[in-house]
PDB file of C-alpha atoms in Angstrom:
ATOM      1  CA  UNK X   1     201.700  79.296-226.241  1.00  0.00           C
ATOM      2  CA  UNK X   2     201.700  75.742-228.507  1.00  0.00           C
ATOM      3  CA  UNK X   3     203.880  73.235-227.722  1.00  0.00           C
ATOM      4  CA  UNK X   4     207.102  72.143-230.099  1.00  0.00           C
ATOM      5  CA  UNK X   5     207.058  69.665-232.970  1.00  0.00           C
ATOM      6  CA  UNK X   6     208.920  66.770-230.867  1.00  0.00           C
ATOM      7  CA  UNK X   7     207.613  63.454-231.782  1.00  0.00           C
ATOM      8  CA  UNK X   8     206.187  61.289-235.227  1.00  0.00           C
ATOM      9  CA  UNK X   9     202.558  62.610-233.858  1.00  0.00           C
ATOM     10  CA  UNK X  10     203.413  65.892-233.854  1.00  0.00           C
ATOM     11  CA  UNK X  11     204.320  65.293-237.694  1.00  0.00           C
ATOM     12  CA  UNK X  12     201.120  64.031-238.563  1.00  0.00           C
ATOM     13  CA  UNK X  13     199.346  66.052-236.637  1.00  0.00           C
ATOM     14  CA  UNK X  14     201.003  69.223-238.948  1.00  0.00           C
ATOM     15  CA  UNK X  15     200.929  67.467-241.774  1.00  0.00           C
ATOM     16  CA  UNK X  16     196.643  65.784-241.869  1.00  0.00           C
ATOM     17  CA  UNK X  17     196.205  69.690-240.598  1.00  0.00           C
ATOM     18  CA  UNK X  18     198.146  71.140-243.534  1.00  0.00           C
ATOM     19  CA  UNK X  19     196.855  68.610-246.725  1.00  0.00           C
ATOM     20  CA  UNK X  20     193.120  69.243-245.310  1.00  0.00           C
ATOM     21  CA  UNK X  21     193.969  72.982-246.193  1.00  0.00           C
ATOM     22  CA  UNK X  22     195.066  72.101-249.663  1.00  0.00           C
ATOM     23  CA  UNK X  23     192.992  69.597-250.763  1.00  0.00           C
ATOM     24  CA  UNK X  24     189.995  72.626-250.005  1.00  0.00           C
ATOM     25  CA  UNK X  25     192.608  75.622-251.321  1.00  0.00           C
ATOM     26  CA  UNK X  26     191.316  78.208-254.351  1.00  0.00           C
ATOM     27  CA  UNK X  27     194.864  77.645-255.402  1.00  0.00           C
ATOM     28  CA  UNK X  28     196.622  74.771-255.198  1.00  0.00           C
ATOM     29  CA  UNK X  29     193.653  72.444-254.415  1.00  0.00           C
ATOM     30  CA  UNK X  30     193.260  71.488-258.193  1.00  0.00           C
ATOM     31  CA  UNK X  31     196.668  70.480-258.210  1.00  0.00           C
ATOM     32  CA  UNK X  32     196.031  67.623-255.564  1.00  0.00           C
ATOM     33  CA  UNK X  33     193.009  66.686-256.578  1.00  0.00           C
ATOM     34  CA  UNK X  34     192.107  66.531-259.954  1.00  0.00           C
ATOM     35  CA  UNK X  35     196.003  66.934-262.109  1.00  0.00           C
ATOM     36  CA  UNK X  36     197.609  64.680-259.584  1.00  0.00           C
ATOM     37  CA  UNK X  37     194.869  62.774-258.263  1.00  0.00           C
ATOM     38  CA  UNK X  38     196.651  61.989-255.039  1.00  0.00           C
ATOM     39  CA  UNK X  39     196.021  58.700-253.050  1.00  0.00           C
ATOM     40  CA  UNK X  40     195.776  60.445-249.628  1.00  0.00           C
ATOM     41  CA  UNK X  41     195.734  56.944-248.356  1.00  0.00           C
ATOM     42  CA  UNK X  42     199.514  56.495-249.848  1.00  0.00           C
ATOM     43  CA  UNK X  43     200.683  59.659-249.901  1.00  0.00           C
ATOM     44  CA  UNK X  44     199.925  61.245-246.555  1.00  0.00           C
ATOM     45  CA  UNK X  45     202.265  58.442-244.973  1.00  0.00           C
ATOM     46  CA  UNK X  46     205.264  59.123-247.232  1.00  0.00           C
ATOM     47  CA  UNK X  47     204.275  62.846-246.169  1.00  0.00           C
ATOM     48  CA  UNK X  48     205.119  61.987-242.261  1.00  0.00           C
ATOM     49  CA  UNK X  49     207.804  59.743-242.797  1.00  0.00           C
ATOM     50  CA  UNK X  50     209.856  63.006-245.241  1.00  0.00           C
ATOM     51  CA  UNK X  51     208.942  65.595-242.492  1.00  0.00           C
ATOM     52  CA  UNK X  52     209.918  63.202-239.845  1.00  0.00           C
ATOM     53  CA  UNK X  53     213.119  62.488-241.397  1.00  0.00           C
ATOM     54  CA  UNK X  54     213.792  66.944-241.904  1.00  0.00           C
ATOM     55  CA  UNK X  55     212.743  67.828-238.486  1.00  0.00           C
ATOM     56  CA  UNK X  56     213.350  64.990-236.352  1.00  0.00           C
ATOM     57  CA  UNK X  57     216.370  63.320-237.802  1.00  0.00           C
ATOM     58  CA  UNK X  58     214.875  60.019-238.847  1.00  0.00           C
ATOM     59  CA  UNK X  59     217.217  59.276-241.462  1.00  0.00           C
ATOM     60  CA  UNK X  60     214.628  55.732-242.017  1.00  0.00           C
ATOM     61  CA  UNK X  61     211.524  57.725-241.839  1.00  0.00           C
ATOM     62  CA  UNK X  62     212.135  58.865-245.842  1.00  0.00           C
ATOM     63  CA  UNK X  63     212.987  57.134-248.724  1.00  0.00           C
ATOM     64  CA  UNK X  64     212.380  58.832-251.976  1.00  0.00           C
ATOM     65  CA  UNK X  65     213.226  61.093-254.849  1.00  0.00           C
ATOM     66  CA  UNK X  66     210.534  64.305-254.095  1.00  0.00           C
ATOM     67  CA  UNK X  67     211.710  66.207-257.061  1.00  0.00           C
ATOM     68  CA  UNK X  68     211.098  63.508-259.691  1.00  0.00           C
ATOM     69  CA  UNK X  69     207.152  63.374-258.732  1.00  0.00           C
ATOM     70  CA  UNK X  70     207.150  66.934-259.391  1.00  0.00           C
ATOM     71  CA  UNK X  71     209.043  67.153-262.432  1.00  0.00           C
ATOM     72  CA  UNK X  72     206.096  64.029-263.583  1.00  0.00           C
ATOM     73  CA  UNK X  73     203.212  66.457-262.429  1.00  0.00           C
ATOM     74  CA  UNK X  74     205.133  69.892-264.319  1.00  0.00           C
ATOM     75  CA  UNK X  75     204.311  67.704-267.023  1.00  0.00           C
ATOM     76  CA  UNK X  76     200.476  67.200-266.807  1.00  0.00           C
ATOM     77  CA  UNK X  77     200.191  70.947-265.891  1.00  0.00           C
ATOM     78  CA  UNK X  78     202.797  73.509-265.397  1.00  0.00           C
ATOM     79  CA  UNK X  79     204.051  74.147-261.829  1.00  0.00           C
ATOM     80  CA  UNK X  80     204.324  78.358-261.187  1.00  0.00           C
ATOM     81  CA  UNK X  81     205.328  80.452-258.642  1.00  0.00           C
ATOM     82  CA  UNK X  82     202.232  81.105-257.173  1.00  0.00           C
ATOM     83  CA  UNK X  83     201.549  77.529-256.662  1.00  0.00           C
ATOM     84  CA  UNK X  84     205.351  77.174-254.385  1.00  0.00           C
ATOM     85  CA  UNK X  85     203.606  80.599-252.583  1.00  0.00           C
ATOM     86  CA  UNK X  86     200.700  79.634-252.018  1.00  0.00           C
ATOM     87  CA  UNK X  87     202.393  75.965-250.592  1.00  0.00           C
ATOM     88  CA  UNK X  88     204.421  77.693-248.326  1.00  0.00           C
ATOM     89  CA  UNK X  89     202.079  79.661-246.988  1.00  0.00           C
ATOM     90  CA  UNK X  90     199.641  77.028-246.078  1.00  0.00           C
ATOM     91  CA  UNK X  91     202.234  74.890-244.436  1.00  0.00           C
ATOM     92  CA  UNK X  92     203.217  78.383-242.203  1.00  0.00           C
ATOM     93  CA  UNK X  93     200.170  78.861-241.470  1.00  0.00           C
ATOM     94  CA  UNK X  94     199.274  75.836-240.623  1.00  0.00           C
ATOM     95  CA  UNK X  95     202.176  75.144-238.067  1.00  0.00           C
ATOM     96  CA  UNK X  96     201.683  78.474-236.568  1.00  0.00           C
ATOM     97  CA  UNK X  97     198.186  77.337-235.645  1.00  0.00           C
ATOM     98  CA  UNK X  98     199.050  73.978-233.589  1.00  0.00           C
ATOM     99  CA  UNK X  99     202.706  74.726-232.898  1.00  0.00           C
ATOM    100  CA  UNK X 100     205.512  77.279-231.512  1.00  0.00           C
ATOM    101  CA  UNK X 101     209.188  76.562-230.898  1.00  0.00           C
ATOM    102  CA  UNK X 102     212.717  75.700-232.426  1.00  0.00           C
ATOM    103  CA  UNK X 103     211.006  72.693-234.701  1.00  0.00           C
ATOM    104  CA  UNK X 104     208.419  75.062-235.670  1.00  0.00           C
ATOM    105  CA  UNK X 105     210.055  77.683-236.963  1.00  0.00           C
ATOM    106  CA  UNK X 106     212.490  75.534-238.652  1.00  0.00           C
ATOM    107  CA  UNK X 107     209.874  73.768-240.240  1.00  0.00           C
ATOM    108  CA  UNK X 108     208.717  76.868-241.545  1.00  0.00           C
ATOM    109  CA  UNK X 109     212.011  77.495-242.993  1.00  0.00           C
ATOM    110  CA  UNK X 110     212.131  74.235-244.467  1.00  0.00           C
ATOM    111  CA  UNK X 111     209.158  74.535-246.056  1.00  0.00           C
ATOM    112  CA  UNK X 112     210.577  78.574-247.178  1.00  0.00           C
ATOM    113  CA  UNK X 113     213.404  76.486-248.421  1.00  0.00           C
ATOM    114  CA  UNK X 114     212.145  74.083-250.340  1.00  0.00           C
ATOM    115  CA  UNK X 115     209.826  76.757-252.320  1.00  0.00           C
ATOM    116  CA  UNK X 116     212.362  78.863-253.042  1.00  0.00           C
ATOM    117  CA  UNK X 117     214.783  76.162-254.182  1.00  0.00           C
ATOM    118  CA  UNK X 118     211.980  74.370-256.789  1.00  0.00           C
ATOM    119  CA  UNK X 119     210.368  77.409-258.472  1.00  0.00           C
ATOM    120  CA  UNK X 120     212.949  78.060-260.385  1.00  0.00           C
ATOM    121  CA  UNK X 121     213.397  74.278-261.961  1.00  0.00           C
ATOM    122  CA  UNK X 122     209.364  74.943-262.764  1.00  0.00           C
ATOM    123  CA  UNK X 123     208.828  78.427-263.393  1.00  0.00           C
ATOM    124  CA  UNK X 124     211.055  81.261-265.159  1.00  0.00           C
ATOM    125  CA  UNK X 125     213.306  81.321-267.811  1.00  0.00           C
ATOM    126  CA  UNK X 126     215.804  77.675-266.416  1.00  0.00           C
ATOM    127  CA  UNK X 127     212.186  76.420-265.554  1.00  0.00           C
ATOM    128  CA  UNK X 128     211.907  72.689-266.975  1.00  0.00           C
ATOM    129  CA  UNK X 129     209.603  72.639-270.089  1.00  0.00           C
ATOM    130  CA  UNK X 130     206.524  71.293-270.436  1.00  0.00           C
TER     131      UNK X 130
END
């Protein structure tokens, strides 16, 4: 059995676990690295600080507007389903590897969640053009 996600370490222990996955993914990888060209140094913090603010209630943990950066990248290359799958199931993954628990499985959720909320503003017929 793994322990909980309980504290900020736990966090970044998911999270440095997780983006390692998809910075190496078939997938999304691409996405990441060469559309976004994400500053791991910069973003990987902001990364802790929004999953520390969902899971362990640290409303100062997270400032930011997650949706907008998105919308910016749909623009350089269109965002699809597959992309949100493949996302969600790196992230379950992950956490099932290092963690088991309450926090766990609602990060899991969370992470369902947030999928299944943004594919639609990306990809299908309400999607936001490109």
């Amino acid at each position: 059995m793994f322990p909980d996600i309980t504290t900020p370490k736990d966090i970044k222990t998911l999270i440095d676990a997780f983006y390692t996955k998809v910075k190496a993914d078939e997938v999304i990888g691409y996405i990441f690295n060469e559309v976004a060209q994400v500053d791991w140094a910069h973003h990987l913090p902001v990364m802790y600080g929004f999953w520390e603010f969902l899971l362990l209630d640290n409303a100062n943990a997270y400032r930011g507007n997650p949706i907008q950066k998105h919308v910016d990248l749909h623009a350089k290359h269109p965002l699809k389903a597959e992309h949100f799958d493949r996302w969600v199931l790196l992230f379950q993954e992950t956490v099932d590897e290092l963690f088991d628990g309450e926090k766990a499985r609602d990060a899991k959720f969370r992470a369902f969640a947030i999928a299944e909320t943004w594919k639609p503003k990306f990809d299908g017929p309400f999607a936001a053009k490109t």
